[in-house]
Short mmCIF file of C-alpha atoms in Angstrom, two decimals:
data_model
loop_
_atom_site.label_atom_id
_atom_site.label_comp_id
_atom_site.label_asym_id
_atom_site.label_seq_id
_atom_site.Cartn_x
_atom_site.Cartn_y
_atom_site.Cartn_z
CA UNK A 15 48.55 -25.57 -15.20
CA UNK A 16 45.86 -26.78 -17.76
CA UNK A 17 45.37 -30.06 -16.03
CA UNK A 18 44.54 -27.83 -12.67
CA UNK A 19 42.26 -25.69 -14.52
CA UNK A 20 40.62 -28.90 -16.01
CA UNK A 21 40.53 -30.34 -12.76
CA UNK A 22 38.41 -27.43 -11.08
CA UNK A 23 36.30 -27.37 -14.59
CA UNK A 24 35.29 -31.00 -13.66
CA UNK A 25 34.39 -30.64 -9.89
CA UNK A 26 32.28 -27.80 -10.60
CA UNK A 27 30.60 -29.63 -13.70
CA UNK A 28 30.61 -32.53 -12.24
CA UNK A 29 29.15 -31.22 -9.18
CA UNK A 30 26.71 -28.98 -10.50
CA UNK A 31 25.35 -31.95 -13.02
CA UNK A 32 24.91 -34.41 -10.17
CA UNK A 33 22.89 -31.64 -8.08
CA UNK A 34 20.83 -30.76 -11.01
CA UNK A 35 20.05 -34.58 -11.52
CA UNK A 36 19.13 -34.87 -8.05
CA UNK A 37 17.18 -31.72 -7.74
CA UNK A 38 15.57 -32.82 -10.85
CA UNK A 39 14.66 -36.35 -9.50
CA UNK A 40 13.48 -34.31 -6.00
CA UNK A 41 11.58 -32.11 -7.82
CA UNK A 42 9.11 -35.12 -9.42
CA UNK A 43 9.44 -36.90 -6.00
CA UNK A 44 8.41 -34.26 -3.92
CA UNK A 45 5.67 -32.65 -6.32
CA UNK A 46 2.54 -31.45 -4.28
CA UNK A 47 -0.36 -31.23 -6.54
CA UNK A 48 -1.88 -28.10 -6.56
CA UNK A 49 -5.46 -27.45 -8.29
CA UNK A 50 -4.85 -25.07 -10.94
CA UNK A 51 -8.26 -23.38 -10.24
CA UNK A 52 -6.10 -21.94 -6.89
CA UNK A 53 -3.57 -19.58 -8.87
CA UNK A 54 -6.27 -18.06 -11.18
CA UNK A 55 -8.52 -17.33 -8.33
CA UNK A 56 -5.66 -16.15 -6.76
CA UNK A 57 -4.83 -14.08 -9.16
CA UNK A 58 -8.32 -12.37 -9.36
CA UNK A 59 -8.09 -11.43 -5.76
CA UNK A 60 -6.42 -7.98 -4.67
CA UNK A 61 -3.88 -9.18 -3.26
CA UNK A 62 -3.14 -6.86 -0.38
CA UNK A 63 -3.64 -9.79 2.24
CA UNK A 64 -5.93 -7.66 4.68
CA UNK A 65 -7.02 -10.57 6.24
CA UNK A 66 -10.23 -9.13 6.26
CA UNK A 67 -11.76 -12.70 4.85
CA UNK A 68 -11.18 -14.39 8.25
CA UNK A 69 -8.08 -16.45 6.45
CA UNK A 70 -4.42 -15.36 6.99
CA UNK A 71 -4.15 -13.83 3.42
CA UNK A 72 -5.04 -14.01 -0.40
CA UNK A 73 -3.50 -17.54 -1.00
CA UNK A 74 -5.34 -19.06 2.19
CA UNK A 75 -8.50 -17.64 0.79
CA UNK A 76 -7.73 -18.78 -2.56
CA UNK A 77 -7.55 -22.23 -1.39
CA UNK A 78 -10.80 -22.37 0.77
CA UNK A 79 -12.52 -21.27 -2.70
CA UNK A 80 -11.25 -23.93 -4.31
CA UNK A 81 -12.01 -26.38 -1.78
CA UNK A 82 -15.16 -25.16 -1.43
CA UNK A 83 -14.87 -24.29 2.14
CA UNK A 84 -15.50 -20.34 1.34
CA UNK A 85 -17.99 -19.17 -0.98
CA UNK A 86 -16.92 -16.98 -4.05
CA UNK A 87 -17.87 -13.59 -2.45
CA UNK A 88 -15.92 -14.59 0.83
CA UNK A 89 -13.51 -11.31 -0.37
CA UNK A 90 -15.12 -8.18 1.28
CA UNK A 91 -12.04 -6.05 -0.47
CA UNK A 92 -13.03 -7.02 -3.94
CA UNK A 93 -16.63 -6.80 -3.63
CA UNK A 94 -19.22 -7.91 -6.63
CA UNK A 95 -16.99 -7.69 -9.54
CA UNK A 96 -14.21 -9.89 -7.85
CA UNK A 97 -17.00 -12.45 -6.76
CA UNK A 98 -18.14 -12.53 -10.36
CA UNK A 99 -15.01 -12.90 -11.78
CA UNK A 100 -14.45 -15.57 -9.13
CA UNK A 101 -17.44 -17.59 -9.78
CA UNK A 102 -16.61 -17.83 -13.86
CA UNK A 103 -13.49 -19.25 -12.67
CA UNK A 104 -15.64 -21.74 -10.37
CA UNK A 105 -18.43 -22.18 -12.60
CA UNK A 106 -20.66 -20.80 -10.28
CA UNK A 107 -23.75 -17.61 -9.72
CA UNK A 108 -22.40 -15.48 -7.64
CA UNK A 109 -24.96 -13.65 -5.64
CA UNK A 110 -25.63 -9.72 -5.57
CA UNK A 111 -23.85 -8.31 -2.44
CA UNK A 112 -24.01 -4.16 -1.28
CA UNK A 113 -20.55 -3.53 0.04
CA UNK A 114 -19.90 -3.19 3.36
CA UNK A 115 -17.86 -0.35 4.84
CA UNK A 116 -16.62 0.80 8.41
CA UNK A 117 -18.42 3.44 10.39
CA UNK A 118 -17.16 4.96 13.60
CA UNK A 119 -20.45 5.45 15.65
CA UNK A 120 -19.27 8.74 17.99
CA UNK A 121 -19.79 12.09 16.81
CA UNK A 122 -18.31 13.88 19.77
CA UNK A 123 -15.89 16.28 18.55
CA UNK A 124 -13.98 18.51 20.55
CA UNK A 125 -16.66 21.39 20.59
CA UNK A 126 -19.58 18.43 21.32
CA UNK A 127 -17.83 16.07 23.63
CA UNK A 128 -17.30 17.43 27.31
CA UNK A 129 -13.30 16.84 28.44
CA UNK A 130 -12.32 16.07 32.05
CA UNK A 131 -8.72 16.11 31.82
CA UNK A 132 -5.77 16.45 29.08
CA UNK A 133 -4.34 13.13 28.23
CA UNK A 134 -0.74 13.38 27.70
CA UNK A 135 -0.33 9.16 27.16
CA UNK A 136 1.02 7.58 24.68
CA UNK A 137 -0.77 8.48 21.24
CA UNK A 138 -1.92 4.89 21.26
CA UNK A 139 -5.93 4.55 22.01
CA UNK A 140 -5.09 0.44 23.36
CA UNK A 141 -2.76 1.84 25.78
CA UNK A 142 -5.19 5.00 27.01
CA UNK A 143 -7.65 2.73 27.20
CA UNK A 144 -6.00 1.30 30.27
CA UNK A 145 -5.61 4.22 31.93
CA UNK A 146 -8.39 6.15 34.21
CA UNK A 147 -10.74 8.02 32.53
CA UNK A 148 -11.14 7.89 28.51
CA UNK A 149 -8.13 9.59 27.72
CA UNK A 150 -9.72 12.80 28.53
CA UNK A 151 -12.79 12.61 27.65
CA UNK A 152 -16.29 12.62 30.04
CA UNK A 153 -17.91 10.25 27.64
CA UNK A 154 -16.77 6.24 28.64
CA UNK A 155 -18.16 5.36 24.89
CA UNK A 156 -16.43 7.67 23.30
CA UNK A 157 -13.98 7.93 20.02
CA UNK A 158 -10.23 8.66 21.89
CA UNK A 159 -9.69 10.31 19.08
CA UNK A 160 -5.76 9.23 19.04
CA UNK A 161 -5.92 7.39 16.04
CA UNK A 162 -5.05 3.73 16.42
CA UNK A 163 -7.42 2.36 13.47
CA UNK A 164 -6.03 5.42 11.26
CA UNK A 165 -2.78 3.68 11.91
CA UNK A 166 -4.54 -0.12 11.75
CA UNK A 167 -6.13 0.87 8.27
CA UNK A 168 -3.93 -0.49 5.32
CA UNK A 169 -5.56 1.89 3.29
CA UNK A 170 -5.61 5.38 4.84
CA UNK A 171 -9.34 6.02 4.74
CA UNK A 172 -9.89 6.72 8.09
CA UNK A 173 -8.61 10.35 9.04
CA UNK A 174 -9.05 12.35 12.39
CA UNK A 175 -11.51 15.17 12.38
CA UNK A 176 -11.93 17.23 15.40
CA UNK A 177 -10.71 14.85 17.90
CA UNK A 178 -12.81 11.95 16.36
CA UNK A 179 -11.78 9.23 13.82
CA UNK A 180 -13.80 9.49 10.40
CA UNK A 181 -13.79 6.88 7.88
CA UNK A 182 -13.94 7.72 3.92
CA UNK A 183 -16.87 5.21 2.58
CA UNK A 184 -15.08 5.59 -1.14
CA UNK A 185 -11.30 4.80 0.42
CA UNK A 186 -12.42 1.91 2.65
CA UNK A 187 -12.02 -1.63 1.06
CA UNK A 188 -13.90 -3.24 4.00
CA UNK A 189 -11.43 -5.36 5.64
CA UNK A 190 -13.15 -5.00 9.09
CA UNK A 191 -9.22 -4.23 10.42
CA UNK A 192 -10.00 -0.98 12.84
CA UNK A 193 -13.52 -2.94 13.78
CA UNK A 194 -10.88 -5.41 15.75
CA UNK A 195 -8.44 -3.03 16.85
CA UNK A 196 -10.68 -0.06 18.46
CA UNK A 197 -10.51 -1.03 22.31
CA UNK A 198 -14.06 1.17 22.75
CA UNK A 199 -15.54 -1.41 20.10
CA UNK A 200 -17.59 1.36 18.55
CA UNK A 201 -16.36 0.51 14.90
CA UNK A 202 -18.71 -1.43 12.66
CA UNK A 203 -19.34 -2.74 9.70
CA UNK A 204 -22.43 -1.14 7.39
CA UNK A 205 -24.14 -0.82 4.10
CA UNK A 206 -22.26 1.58 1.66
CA UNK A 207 -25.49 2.78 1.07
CA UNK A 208 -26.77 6.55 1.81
CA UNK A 209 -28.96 4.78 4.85
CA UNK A 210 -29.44 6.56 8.21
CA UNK A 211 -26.22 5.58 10.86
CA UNK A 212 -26.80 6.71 14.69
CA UNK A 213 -23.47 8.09 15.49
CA UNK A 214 -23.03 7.31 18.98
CA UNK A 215 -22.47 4.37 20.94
CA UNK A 216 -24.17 5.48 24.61
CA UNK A 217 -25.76 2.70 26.14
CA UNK A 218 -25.95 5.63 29.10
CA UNK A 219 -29.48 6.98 30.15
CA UNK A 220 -30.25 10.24 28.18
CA UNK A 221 -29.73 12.27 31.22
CA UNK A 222 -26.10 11.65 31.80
CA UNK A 223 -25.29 11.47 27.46
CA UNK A 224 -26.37 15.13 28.26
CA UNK A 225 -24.41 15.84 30.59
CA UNK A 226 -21.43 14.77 28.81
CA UNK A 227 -22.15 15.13 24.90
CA UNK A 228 -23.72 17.31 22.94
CA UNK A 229 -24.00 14.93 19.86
CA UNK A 230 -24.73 11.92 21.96
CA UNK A 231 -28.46 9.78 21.64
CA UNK A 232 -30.54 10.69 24.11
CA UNK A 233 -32.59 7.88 24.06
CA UNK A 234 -36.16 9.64 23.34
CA UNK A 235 -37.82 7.50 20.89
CA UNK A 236 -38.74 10.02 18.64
CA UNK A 237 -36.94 7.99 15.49
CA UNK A 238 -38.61 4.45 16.51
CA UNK A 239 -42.06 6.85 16.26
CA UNK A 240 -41.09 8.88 12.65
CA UNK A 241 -39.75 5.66 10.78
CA UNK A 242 -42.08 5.07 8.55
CA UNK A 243 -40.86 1.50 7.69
CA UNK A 244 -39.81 0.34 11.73
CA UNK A 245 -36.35 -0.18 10.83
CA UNK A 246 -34.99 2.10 13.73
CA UNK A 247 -35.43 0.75 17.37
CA UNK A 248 -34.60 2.43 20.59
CA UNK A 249 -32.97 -0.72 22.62
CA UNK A 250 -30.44 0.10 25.80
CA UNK A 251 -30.82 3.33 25.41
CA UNK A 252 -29.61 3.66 22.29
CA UNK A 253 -30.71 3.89 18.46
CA UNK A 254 -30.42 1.38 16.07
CA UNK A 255 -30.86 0.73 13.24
CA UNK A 256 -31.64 -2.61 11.09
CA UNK A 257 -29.92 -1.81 7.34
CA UNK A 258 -32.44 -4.61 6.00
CA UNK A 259 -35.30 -2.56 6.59
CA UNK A 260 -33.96 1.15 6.35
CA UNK A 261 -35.54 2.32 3.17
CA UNK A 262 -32.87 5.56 3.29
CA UNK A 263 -35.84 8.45 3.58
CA UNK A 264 -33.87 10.48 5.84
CA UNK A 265 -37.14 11.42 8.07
CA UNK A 266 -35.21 10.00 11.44
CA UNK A 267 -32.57 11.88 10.30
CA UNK A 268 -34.30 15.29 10.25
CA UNK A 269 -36.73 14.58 13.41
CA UNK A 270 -33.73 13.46 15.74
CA UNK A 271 -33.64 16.59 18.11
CA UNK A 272 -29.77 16.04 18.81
CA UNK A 273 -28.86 15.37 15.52
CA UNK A 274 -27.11 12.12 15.62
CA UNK A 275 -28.31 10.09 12.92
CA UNK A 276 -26.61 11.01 9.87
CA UNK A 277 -26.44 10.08 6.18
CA UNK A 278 -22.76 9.39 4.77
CA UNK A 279 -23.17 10.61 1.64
CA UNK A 280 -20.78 8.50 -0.80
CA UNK A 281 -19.33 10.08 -3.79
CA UNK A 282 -19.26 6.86 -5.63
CA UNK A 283 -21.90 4.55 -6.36
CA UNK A 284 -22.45 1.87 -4.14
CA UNK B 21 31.87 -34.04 27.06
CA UNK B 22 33.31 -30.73 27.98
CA UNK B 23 34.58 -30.63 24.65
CA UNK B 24 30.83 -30.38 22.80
CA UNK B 25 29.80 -28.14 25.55
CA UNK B 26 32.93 -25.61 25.28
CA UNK B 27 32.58 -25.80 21.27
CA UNK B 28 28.85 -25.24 21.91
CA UNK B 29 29.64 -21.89 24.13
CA UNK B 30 31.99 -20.70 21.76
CA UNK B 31 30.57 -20.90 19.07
CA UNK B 32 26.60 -19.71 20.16
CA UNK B 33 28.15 -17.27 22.54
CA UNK B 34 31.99 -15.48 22.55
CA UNK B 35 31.98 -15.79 18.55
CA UNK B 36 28.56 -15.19 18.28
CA UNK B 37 28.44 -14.71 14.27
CA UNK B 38 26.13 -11.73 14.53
CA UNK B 39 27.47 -9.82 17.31
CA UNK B 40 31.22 -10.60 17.15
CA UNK B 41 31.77 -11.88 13.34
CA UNK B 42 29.22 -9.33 11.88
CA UNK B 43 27.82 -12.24 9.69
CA UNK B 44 24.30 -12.73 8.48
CA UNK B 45 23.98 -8.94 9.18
CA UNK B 46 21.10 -8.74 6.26
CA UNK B 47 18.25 -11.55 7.47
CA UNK B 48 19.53 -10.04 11.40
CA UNK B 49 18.26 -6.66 10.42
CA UNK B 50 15.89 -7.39 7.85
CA UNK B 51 13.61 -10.31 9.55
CA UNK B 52 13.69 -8.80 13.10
CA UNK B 53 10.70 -6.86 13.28
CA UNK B 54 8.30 -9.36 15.48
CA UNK B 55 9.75 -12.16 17.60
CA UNK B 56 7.49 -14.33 15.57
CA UNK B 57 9.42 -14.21 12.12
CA UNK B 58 12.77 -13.67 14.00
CA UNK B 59 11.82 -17.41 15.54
CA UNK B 60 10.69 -18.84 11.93
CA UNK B 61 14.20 -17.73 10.48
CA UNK B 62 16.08 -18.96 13.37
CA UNK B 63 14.35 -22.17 13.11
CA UNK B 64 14.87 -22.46 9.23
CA UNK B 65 18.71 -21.30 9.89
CA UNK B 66 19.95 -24.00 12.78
CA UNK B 67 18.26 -26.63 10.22
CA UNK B 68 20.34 -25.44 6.70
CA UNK B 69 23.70 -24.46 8.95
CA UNK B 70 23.23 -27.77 10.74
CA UNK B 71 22.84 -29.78 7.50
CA UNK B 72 24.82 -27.41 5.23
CA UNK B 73 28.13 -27.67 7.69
CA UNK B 74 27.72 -31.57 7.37
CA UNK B 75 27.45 -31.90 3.39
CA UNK B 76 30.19 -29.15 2.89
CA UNK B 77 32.51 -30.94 5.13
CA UNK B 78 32.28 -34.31 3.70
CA UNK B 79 32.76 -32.71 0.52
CA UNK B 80 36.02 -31.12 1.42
CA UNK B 81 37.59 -33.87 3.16
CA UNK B 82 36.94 -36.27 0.10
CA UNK B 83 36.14 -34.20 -3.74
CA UNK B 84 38.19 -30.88 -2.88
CA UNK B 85 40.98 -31.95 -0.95
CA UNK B 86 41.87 -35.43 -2.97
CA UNK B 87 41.93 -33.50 -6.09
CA UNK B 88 43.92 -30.66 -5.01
CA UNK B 89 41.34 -27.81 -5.63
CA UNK B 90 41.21 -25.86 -2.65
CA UNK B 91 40.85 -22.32 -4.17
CA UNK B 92 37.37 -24.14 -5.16
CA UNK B 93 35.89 -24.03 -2.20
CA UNK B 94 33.61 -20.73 -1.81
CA UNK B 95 32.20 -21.62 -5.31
CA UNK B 96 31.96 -25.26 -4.71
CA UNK B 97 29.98 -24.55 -1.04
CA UNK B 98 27.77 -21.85 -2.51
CA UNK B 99 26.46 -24.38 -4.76
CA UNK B 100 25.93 -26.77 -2.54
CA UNK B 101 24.05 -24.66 -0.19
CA UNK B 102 21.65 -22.83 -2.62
CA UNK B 103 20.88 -26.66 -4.09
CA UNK B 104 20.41 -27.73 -0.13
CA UNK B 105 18.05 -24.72 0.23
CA UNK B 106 16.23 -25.95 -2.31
CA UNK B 107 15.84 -29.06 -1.51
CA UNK B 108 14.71 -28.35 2.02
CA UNK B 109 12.21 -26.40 1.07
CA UNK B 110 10.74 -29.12 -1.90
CA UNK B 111 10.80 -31.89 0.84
CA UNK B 112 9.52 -29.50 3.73
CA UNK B 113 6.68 -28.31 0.88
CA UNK B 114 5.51 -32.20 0.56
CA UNK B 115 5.85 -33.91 3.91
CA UNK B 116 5.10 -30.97 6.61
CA UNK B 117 3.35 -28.22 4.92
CA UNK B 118 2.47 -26.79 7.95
CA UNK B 119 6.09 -25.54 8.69
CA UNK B 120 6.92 -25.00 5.36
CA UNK B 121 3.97 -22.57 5.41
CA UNK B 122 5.03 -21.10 8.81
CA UNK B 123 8.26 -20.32 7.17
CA UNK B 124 7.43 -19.29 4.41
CA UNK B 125 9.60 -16.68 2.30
CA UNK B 126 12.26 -16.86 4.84
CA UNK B 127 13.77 -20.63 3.72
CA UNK B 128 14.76 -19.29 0.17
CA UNK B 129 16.40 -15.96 2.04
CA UNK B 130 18.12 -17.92 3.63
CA UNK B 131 20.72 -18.80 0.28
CA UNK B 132 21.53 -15.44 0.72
CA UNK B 133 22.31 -15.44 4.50
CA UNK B 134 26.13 -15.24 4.46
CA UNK B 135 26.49 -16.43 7.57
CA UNK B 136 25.72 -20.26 6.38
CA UNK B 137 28.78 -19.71 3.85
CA UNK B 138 30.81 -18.65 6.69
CA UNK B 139 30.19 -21.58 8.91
CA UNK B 140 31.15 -23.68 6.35
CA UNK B 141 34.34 -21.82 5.45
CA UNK B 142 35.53 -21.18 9.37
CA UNK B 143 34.99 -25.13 9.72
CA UNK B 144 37.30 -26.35 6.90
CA UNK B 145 39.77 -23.59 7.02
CA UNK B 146 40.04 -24.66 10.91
CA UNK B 147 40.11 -28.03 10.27
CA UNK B 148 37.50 -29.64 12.16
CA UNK B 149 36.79 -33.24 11.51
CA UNK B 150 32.93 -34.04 10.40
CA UNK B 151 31.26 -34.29 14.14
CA UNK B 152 32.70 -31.10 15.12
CA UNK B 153 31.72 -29.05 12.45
CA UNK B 154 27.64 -30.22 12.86
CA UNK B 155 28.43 -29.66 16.01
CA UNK B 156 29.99 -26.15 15.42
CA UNK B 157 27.36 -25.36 12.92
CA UNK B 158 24.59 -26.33 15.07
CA UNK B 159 25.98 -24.06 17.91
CA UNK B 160 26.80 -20.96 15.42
CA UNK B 161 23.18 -22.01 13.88
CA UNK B 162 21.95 -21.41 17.65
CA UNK B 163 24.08 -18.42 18.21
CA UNK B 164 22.29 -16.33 15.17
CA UNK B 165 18.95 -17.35 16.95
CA UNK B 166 19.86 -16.07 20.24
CA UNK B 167 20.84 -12.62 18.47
CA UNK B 168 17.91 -12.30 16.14
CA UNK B 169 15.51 -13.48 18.56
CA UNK B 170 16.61 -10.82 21.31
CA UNK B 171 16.64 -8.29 18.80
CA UNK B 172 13.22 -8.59 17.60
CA UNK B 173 12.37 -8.86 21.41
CA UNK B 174 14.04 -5.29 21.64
CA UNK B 175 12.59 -4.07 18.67
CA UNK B 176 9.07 -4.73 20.00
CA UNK B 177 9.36 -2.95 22.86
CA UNK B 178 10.62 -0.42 20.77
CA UNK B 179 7.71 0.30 18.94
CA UNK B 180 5.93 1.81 21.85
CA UNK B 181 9.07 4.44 22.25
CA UNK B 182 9.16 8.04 20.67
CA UNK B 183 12.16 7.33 19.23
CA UNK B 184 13.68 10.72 17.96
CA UNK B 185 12.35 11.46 14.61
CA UNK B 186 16.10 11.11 13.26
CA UNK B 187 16.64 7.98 14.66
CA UNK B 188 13.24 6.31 13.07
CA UNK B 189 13.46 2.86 11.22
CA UNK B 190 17.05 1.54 10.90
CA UNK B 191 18.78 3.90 12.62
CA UNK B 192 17.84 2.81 15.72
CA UNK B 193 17.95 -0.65 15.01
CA UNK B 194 21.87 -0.49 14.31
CA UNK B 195 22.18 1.55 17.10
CA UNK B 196 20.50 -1.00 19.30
CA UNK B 197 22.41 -3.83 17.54
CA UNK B 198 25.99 -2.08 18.27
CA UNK B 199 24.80 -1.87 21.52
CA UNK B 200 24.02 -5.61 21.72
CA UNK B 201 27.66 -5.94 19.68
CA UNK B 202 29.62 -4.84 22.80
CA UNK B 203 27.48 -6.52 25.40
CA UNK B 204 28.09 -9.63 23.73
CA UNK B 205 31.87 -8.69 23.62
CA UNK B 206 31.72 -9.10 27.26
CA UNK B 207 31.55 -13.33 26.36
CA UNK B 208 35.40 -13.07 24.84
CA UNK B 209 36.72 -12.53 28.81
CA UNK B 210 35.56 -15.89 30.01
CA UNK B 211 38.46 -18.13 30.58
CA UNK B 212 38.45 -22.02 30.80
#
């Protein structure tokens, strides 16, 4: 009996010793160098692998820092304090950089926006986008209003107002996700800044935005002519504006006769 | 010839360890939500159950069974498998980081896959000699791919389905797996 126990005592010990040693031995053999630099920049980062850097998550970024194939602000989540923090680790200036946040350029809501059918699809806006029409409404730049980047956004700052997706400037941590997913591509990136956005994404002549819209840009100039520092341009029949020169004085914003330029007013400070 | 090809079918197929030995049930469920990771964990499982069936069977045939300590086995294999696990994933770390980073956190979750323990197990306590239980353990290994790999296929499509709002996240997905379960059963008629 004891010599059995012993026995089984000194196949497991015995056992469990060698594949320590050789896990041991392994373990030097197989050691991958790894610059230590890359965990405390990692750990600086949020963390919620967005992917809205352009690499596949925190880590990936991490290690283009370190290898200096990304610059110290490459993390649009984390903004100016994380590329500070970042660039002590480095030993680098980081540069000033105004956050960027997601703006949904449609403001046809369901009392603006003409509908020409009721679109009983699949709640997805990548599938009604392959159907006829745009799921229901008259407008073919329009917001579907069914919510895919609400769903997309790993963050919940985009909500759905009135049949259009709206995007909370404080909530959004700029990882450019519902800029990719929105089949009608009329997500992009801006200044979180209280500068004038036209909210519609028309490149239709003015007479047939009317017909369809009531919000929609009409094309008439009249914001080109007001700006008082040329930063808003009339090009394809549609306003836009250039956030380097928009000095924020709202006068476009007051003069547009259909009232699609807007100021997102942000709670926070930018 | 027809031997490796009937041990091959068995094993992958009529005792599919998902669908007929209910095996591995926790990476099956757990890592089957895109056909992408289903086909990482598959890959990292045929290479541990491949290697894992060899090691454990040498091991039996000359430590366990010489010194009489048969009751030792399930400890004895456990250990050997976590260490293997480990080791895979040092050497895969060094010389291909590329898989290794494809992988990812699904070669460690693999020590807990039961299903590698119970390939070992079912080849000693059948008594295969050393070739047949790679080869047994390859085709099992295979077997666990098929399964997880047509689940995740399943559970894509899925996602586009109103799925009742009672039957939303794993309900569905064990209801779709029993499903699978008795098509599968439909392998244990074929006759040689």
């Amino acid at each position: 009996m004891m010599t059995s126990i012993g026995t089984a005592a000194a196949v497991i010990g015995g056992l469990s010793l060698l594949i320590g040693l050789l896990l041991g031995l392994a373990g030097r053999l197989f050691a991958v160098h790894v610059d230590e630099r890359e965990g405390m920049v990692r750990e600086m980062l949020p963390g919620s692998n967005c992917g809205g850097c352009g690499y596949a998550g925190c880590d990936s970024l991490a290690k283009a820092i370190v290898n200096g194939e990304a610059p110290v602000g490459a993390c649009p989540v984390g903004g100016g304090e994380v590329a500070h923090r970042v660039a002590e680790i480095m030993g680098v200036e980081a540069q000033e950089q105004v956050r960027q946040v997601a703006h949904i350029h449609c403001a046809g809501t369901c009392d603006k926006a003409k509908r020409e059918y009721d679109y009983f699809g699949a709640p997805d806006c990548r599938q009604a986008a392959q159907a006829p029409g745009h799921a229901g409404k008259a407008c073919a730049y329009a917001c579907f209003g069914l919510g895919t980047c609400v769903d997309e956004c790993p963050v919940g700052a985009i909500s759905l107002r009135d049949g259009v997706a709206v995007v909370n400037p404080d909530v959004c941590i700029s990882c450019g996700r519902c800029v990719g997913v929105c089949p009608q591509r009329i997500i992009s990136m801006r200044p979180k800044t209280n500068q004038a956005v036209v909210c519609c994404s028309s490149t239709a002549p003015g007479k047939e935005v009317r017909i369809v819209c009531a919000a929609g840009c009409i094309a008439c100039g009249i914001c080109q002519k007001v700006c008082p520092a040329g930063a808003i341009h009339v090009k394809d029949n549609l306003a836009r504006v250039d956030y380097e020169k928009c000095i924020a004085c709202g006068t476009c914003v007051k003069k547009c006769p259909v009232q699609v330029i807007h100021r997102v007013e942000s709670q926070e400070e930018a | 010839m027809k031997t490796v090809f009937l041990t091959l079918l068995t094993t992958a197929l009529i005792n599919n360890v998902v669908l007929s030995q209910f095996l591995g049930l926790c990476p099956f469920l757990g890592v089957s939500k895109t056909v992408k990771t289903a086909a990482g964990m598959s890959g990292a499982v045929v290479f541990v159950i491949t290697l894992s069936s060899a090691l454990t069977s040498v091991l039996y045939d000359f430590v366990l069974v010489p010194l009489d300590v048969l009751y030792m086995e399930t400890i004895v294999f456990i250990l050997v498998i976590a260490a293997l696990v480990q080791l895979v994933e040092m050497v895969l770390k060094k010389s291909i980081p590329g898989l290794y980073g494809a992988l990812g956190v699904y070669l460690p979750l693999i020590t807990t896959n039961c299903a590698v323990l119970g390939v070992s197990l079912t080849n000693v306590q059948s008594g295969h000699s050393f070739g047949m239980s790679v080869l047994s353990g390859f085709g099992t290994a295979v077997g666990f791919g098929v399964a997880i790999l047509i689940l995740a296929g399943l559970r894509e499509k899925m996602q586009h389905n109103e799925v009742p709002h009672a039957f939303q996240g794993m309900p569905i997905v064990l209801a779709t797996a029993g499903l699978m379960a008795i098509a599968f059963s439909g392998f244990s008629g074929l006759q040689f």
